[in-house]
PDB file of C-alpha atoms in Angstrom:
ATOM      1  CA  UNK A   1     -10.100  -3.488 -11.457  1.00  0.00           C
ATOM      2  CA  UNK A   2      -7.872  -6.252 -10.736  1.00  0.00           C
ATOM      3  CA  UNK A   3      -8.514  -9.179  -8.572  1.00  0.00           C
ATOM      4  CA  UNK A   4      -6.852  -7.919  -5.161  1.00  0.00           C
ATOM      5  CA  UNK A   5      -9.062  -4.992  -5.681  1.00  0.00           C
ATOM      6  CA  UNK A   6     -11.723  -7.553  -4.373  1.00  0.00           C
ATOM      7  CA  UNK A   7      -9.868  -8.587  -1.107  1.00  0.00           C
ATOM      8  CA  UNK A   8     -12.344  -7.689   1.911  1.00  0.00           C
ATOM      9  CA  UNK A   9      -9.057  -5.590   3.036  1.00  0.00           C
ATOM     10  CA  UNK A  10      -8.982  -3.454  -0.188  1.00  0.00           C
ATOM     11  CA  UNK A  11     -12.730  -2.759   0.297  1.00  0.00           C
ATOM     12  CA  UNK A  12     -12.487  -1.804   3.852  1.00  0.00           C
ATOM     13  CA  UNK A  13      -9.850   0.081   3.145  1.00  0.00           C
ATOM     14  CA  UNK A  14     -11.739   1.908  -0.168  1.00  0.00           C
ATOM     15  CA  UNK A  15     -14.608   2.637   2.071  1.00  0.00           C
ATOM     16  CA  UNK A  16     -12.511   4.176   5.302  1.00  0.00           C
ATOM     17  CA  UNK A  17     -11.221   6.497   2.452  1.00  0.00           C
ATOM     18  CA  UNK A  18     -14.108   7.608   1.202  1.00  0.00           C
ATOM     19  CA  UNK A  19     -15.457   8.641   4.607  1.00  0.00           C
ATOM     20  CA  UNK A  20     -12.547   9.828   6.152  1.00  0.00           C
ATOM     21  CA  UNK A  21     -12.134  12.349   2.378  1.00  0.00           C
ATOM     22  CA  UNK A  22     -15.923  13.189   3.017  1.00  0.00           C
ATOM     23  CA  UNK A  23     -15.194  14.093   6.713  1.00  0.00           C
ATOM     24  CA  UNK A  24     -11.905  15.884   5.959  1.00  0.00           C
ATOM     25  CA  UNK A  25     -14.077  18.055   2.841  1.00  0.00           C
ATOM     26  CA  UNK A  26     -16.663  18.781   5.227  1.00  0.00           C
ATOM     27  CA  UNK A  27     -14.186  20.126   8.191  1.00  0.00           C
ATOM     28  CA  UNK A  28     -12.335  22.127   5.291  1.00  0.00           C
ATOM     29  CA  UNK A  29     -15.666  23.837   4.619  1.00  0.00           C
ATOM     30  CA  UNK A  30     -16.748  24.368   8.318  1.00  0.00           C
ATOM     31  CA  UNK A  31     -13.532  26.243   8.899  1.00  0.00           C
ATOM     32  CA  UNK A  32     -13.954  28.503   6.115  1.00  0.00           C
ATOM     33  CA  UNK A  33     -17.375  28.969   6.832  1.00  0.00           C
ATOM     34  CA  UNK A  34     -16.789  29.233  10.743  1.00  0.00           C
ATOM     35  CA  UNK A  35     -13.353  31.450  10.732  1.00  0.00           C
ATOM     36  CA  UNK A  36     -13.439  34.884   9.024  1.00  0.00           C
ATOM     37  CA  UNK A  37     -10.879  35.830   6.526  1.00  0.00           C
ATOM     38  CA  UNK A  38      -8.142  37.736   8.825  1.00  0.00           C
ATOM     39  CA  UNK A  39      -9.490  36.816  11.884  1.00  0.00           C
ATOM     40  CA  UNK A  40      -7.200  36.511  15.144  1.00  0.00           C
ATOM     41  CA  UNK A  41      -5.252  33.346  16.589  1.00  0.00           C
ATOM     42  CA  UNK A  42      -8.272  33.296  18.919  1.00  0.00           C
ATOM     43  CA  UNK A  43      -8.815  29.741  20.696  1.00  0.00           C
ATOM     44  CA  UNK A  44     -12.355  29.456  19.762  1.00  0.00           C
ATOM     45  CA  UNK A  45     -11.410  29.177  16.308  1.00  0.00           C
ATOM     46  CA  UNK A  46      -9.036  26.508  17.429  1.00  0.00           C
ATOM     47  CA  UNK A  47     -11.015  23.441  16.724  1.00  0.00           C
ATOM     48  CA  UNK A  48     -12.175  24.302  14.028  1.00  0.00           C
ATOM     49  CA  UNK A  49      -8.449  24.652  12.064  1.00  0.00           C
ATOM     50  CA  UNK A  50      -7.120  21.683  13.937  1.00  0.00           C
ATOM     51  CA  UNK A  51      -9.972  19.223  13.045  1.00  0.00           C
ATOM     52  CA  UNK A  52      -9.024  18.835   9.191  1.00  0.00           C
ATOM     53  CA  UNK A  53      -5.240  18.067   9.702  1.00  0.00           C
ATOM     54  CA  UNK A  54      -6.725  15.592  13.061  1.00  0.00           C
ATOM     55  CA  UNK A  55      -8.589  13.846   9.975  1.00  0.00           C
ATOM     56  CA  UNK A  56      -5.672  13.639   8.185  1.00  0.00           C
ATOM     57  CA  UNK A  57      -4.338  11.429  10.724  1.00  0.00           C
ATOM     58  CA  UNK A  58      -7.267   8.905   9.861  1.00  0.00           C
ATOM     59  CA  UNK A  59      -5.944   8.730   6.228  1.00  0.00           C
ATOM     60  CA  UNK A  60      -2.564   6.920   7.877  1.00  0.00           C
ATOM     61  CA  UNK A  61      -4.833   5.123  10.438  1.00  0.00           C
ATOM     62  CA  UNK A  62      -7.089   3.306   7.167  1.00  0.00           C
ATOM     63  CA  UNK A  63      -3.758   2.693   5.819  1.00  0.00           C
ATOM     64  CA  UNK A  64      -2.229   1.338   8.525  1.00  0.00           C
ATOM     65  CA  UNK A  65      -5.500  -0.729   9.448  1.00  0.00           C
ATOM     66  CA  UNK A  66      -4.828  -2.355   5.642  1.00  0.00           C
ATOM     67  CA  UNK A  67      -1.196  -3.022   6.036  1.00  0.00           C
ATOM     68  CA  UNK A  68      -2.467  -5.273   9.211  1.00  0.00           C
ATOM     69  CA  UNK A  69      -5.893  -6.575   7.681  1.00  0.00           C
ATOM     70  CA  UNK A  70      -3.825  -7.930   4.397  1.00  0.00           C
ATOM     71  CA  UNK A  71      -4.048 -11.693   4.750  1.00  0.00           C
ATOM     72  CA  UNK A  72      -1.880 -11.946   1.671  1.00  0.00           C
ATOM     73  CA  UNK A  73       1.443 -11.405   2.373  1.00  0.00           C
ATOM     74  CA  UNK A  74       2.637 -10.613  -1.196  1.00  0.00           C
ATOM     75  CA  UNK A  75       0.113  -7.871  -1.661  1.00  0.00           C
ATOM     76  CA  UNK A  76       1.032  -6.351   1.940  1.00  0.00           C
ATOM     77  CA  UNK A  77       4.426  -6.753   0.518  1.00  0.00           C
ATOM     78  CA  UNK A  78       3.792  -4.407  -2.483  1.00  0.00           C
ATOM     79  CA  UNK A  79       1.492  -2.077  -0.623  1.00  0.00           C
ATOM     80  CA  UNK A  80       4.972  -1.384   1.855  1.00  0.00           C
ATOM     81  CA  UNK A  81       6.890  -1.056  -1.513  1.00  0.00           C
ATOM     82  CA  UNK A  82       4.542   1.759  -2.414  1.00  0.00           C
ATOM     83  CA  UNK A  83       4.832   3.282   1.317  1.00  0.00           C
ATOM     84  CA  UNK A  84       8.445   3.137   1.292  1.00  0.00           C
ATOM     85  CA  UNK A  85       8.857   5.047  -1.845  1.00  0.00           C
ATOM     86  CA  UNK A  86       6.486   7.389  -0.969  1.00  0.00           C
ATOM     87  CA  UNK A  87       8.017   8.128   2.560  1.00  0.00           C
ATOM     88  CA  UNK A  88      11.635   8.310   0.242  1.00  0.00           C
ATOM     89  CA  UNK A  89       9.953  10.849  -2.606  1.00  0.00           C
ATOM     90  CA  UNK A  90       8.640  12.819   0.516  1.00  0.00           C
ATOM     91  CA  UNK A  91      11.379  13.397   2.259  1.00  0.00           C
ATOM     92  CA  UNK A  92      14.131  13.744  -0.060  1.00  0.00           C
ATOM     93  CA  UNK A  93      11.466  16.539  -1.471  1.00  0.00           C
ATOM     94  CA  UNK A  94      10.633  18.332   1.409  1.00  0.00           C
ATOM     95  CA  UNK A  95      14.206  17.962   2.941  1.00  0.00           C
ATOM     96  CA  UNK A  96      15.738  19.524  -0.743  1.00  0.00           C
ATOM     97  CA  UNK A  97      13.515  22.353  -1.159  1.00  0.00           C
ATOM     98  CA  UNK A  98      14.027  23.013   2.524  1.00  0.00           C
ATOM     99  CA  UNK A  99      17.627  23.283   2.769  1.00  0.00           C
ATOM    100  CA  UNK A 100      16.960  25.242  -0.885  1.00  0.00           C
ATOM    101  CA  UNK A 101      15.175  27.735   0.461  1.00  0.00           C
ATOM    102  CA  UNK A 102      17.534  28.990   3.145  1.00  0.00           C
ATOM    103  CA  UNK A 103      19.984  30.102   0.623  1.00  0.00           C
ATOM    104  CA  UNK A 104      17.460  31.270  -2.377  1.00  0.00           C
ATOM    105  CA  UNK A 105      15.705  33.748  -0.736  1.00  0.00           C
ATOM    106  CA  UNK A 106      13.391  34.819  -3.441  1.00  0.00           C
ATOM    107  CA  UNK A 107      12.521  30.830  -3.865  1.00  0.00           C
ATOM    108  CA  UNK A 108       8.863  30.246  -3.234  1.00  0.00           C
ATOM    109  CA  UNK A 109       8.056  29.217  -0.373  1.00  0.00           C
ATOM    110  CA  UNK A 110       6.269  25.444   0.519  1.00  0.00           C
ATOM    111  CA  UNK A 111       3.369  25.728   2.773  1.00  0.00           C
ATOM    112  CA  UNK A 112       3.396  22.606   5.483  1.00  0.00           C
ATOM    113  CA  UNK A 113       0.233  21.311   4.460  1.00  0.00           C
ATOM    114  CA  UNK A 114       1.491  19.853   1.117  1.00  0.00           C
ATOM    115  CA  UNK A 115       3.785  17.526   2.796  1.00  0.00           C
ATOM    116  CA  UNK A 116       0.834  15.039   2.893  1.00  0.00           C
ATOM    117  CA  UNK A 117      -0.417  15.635  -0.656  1.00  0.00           C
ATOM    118  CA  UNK A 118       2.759  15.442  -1.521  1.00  0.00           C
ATOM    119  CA  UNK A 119       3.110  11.633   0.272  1.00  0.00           C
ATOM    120  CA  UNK A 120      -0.176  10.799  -1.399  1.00  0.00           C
ATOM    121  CA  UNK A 121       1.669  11.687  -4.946  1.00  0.00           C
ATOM    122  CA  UNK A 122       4.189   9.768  -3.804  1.00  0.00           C
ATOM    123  CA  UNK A 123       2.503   6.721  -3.587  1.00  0.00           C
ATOM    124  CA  UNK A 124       1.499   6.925  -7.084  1.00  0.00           C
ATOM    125  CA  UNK A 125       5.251   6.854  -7.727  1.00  0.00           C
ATOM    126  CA  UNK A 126       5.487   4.014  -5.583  1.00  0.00           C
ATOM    127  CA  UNK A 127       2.755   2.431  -7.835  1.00  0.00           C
ATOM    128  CA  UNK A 128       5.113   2.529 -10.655  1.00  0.00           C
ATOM    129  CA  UNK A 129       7.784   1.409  -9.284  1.00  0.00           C
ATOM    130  CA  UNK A 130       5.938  -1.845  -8.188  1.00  0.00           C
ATOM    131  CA  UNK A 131       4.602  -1.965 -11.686  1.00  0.00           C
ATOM    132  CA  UNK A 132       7.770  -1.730 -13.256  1.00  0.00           C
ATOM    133  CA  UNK A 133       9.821  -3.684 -10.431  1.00  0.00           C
ATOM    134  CA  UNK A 134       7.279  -6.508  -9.943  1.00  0.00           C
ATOM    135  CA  UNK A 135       4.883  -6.258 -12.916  1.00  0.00           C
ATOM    136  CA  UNK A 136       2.088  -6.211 -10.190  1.00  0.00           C
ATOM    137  CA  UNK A 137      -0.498  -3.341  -8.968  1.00  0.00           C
ATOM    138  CA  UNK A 138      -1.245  -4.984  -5.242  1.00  0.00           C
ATOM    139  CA  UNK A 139      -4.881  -3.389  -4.169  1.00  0.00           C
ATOM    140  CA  UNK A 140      -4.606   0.328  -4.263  1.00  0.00           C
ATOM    141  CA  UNK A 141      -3.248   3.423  -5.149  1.00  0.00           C
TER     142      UNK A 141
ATOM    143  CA  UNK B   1      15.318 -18.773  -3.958  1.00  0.00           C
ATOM    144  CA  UNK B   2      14.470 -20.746  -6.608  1.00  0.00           C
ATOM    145  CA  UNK B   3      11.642 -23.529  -6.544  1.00  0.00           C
ATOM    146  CA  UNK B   4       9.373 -26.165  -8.786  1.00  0.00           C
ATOM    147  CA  UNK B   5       6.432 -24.553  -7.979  1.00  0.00           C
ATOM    148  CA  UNK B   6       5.002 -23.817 -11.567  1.00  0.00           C
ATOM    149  CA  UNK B   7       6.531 -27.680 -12.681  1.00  0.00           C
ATOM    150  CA  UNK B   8       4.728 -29.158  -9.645  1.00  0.00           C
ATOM    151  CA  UNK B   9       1.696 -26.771 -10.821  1.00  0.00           C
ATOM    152  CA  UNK B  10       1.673 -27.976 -14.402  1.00  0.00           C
ATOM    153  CA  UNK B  11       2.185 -31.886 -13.522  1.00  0.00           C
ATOM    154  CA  UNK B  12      -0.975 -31.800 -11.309  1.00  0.00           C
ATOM    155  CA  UNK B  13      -2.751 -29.996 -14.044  1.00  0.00           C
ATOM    156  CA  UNK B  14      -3.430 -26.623 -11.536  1.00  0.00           C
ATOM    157  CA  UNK B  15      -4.456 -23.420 -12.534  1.00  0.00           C
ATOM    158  CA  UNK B  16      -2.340 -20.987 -10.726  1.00  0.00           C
ATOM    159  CA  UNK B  17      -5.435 -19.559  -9.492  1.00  0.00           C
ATOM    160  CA  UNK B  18      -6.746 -22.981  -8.352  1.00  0.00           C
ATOM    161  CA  UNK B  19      -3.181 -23.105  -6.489  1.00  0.00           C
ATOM    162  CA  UNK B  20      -3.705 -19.520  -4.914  1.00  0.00           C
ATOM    163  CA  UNK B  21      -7.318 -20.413  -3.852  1.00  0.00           C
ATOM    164  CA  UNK B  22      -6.309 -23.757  -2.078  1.00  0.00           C
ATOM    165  CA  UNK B  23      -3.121 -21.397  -0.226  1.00  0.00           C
ATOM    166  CA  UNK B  24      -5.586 -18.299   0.629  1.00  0.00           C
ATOM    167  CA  UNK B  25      -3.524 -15.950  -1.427  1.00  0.00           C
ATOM    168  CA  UNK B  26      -3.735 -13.987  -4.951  1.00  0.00           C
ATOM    169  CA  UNK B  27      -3.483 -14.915  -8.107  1.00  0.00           C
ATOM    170  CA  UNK B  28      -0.486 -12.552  -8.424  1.00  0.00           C
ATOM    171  CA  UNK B  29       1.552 -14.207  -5.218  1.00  0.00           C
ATOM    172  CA  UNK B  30       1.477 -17.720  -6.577  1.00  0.00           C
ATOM    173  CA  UNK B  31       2.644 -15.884  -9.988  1.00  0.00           C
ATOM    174  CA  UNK B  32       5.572 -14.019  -8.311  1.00  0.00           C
ATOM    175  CA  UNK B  33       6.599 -16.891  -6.002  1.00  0.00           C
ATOM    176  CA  UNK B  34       6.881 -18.925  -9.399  1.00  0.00           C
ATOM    177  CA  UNK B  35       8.450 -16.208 -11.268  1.00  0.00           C
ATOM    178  CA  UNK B  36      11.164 -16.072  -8.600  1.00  0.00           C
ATOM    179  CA  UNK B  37      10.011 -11.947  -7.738  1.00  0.00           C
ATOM    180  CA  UNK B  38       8.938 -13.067  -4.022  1.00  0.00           C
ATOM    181  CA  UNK B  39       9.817 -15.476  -1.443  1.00  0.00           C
ATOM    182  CA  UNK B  40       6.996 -16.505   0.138  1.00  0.00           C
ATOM    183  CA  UNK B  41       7.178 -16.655   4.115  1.00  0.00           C
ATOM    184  CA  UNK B  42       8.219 -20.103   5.960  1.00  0.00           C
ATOM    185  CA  UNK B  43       4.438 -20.576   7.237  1.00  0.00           C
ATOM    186  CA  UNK B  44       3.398 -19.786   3.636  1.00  0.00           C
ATOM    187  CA  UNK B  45       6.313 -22.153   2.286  1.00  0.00           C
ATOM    188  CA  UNK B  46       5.299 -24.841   4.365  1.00  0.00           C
ATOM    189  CA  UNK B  47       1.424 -24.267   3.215  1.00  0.00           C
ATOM    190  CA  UNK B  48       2.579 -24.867  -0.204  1.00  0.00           C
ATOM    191  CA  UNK B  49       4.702 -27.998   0.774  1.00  0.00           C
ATOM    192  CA  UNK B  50       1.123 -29.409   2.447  1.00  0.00           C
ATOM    193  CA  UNK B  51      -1.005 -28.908  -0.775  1.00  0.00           C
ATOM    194  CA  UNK B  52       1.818 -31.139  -2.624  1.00  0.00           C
ATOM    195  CA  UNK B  53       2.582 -33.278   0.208  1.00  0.00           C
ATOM    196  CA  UNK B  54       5.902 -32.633  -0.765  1.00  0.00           C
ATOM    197  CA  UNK B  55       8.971 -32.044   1.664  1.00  0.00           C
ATOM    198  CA  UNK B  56       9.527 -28.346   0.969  1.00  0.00           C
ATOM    199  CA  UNK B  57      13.394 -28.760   0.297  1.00  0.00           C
ATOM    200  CA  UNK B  58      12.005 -30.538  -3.009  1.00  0.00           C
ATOM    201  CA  UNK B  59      10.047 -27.717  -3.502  1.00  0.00           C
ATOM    202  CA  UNK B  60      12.270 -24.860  -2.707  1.00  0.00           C
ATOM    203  CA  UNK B  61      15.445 -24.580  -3.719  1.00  0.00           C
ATOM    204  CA  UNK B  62      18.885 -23.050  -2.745  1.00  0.00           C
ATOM    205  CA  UNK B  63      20.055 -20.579  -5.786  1.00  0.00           C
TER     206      UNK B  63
END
């Protein structure tokens, strides 16, 4: 673990993840466990599929809450580095395989829901880049 | 930008973490302002120019 690792804004932002992951697992398994397989667009089953993508929203609030809580304006500098290339990867992805699959027909088709696992992969990219552009890690993946 | 930092660093006998503690920053930002990968800010540039009571156009430099 490098230094940064140990800026009060990394840890914050280590330990928003890990509840906001343990909240979006446990919403994941109370709508499989509260909506039956095949069962109607019925509003009472509502909540219940919107509150793990509401969660997901609290992944970009922890990371915006770092991007304003890092003191050290080098390390917020890399951490935007890593954003920006994962917003890039993202949509140049999603916006491809769109466009790809309204003329290949028989091209499998991307379900919505990756677009933000996809975004997370994308800041792993972003990590390399950084590594490779600035020979730094900053705080996080 | 280019700038004395690590000359200034080495004449005063500073580690560059000694350096980053006195600014408030990492390790890693006084490396990459030395190294030339970063500019620092004007409020951090004029930090810097404080801890050497230097006037920062002796520290920083035009390229």
């Amino acid at each position: 673990m490098s230094r940064s690792n140990r800026n009060p804004a990394y840890r914050r932002y280590m330990w928003r993840s890990l509840l906001i992951s343990t909240a979006y697992i446990a919403t994941i398994l109370l709508a499989v466990w509260a909506i039956p397989d095949n069962a109607p667009t019925a509003p009472a089953y509502l909540p219940f599929a919107l509150l793990p993508g509401i969660i997901i929203g609290g992944w970009v609030w922890a990371m915006a809450r770092l991007l304003v809580e890092l003191q050290d304006e080098y390390l917020r500098f890399l951490e935007v580095q890593k954003i920006l290339v994962a917003t890039g990867v993202t949509l140049a992805w999603t916006g491809a395989w769109g466009v790809a699959e309204l003329f290949l027909p028989h091209l499998p088709k991307v379900p919505v829901f990756f677009v933000f696992p996809a975004w997370c992969l994308g800041l792993v990219v972003g990590q390399l880049v950084v590594r490779i552009r600035f020979g730094a890690d900053g705080g996080c993946p | 930008m280019n700038n004395r930092l690590k000359v200034l660093r080495a004449e005063r006998d500073w580690s560059q973490q000694h350096l980053a503690d006195a600014l408030g920053v990492s390790r890693q930002s006084v490396n990459a302002i030395e190294t030339g990968r970063f500019d620092p800010s004007l409020p951090l540039a004029f930090r810097i120019a404080d801890i050497f009571a230097l006037p920062i156009e002796q520290i920083f430099l035009r390229d």
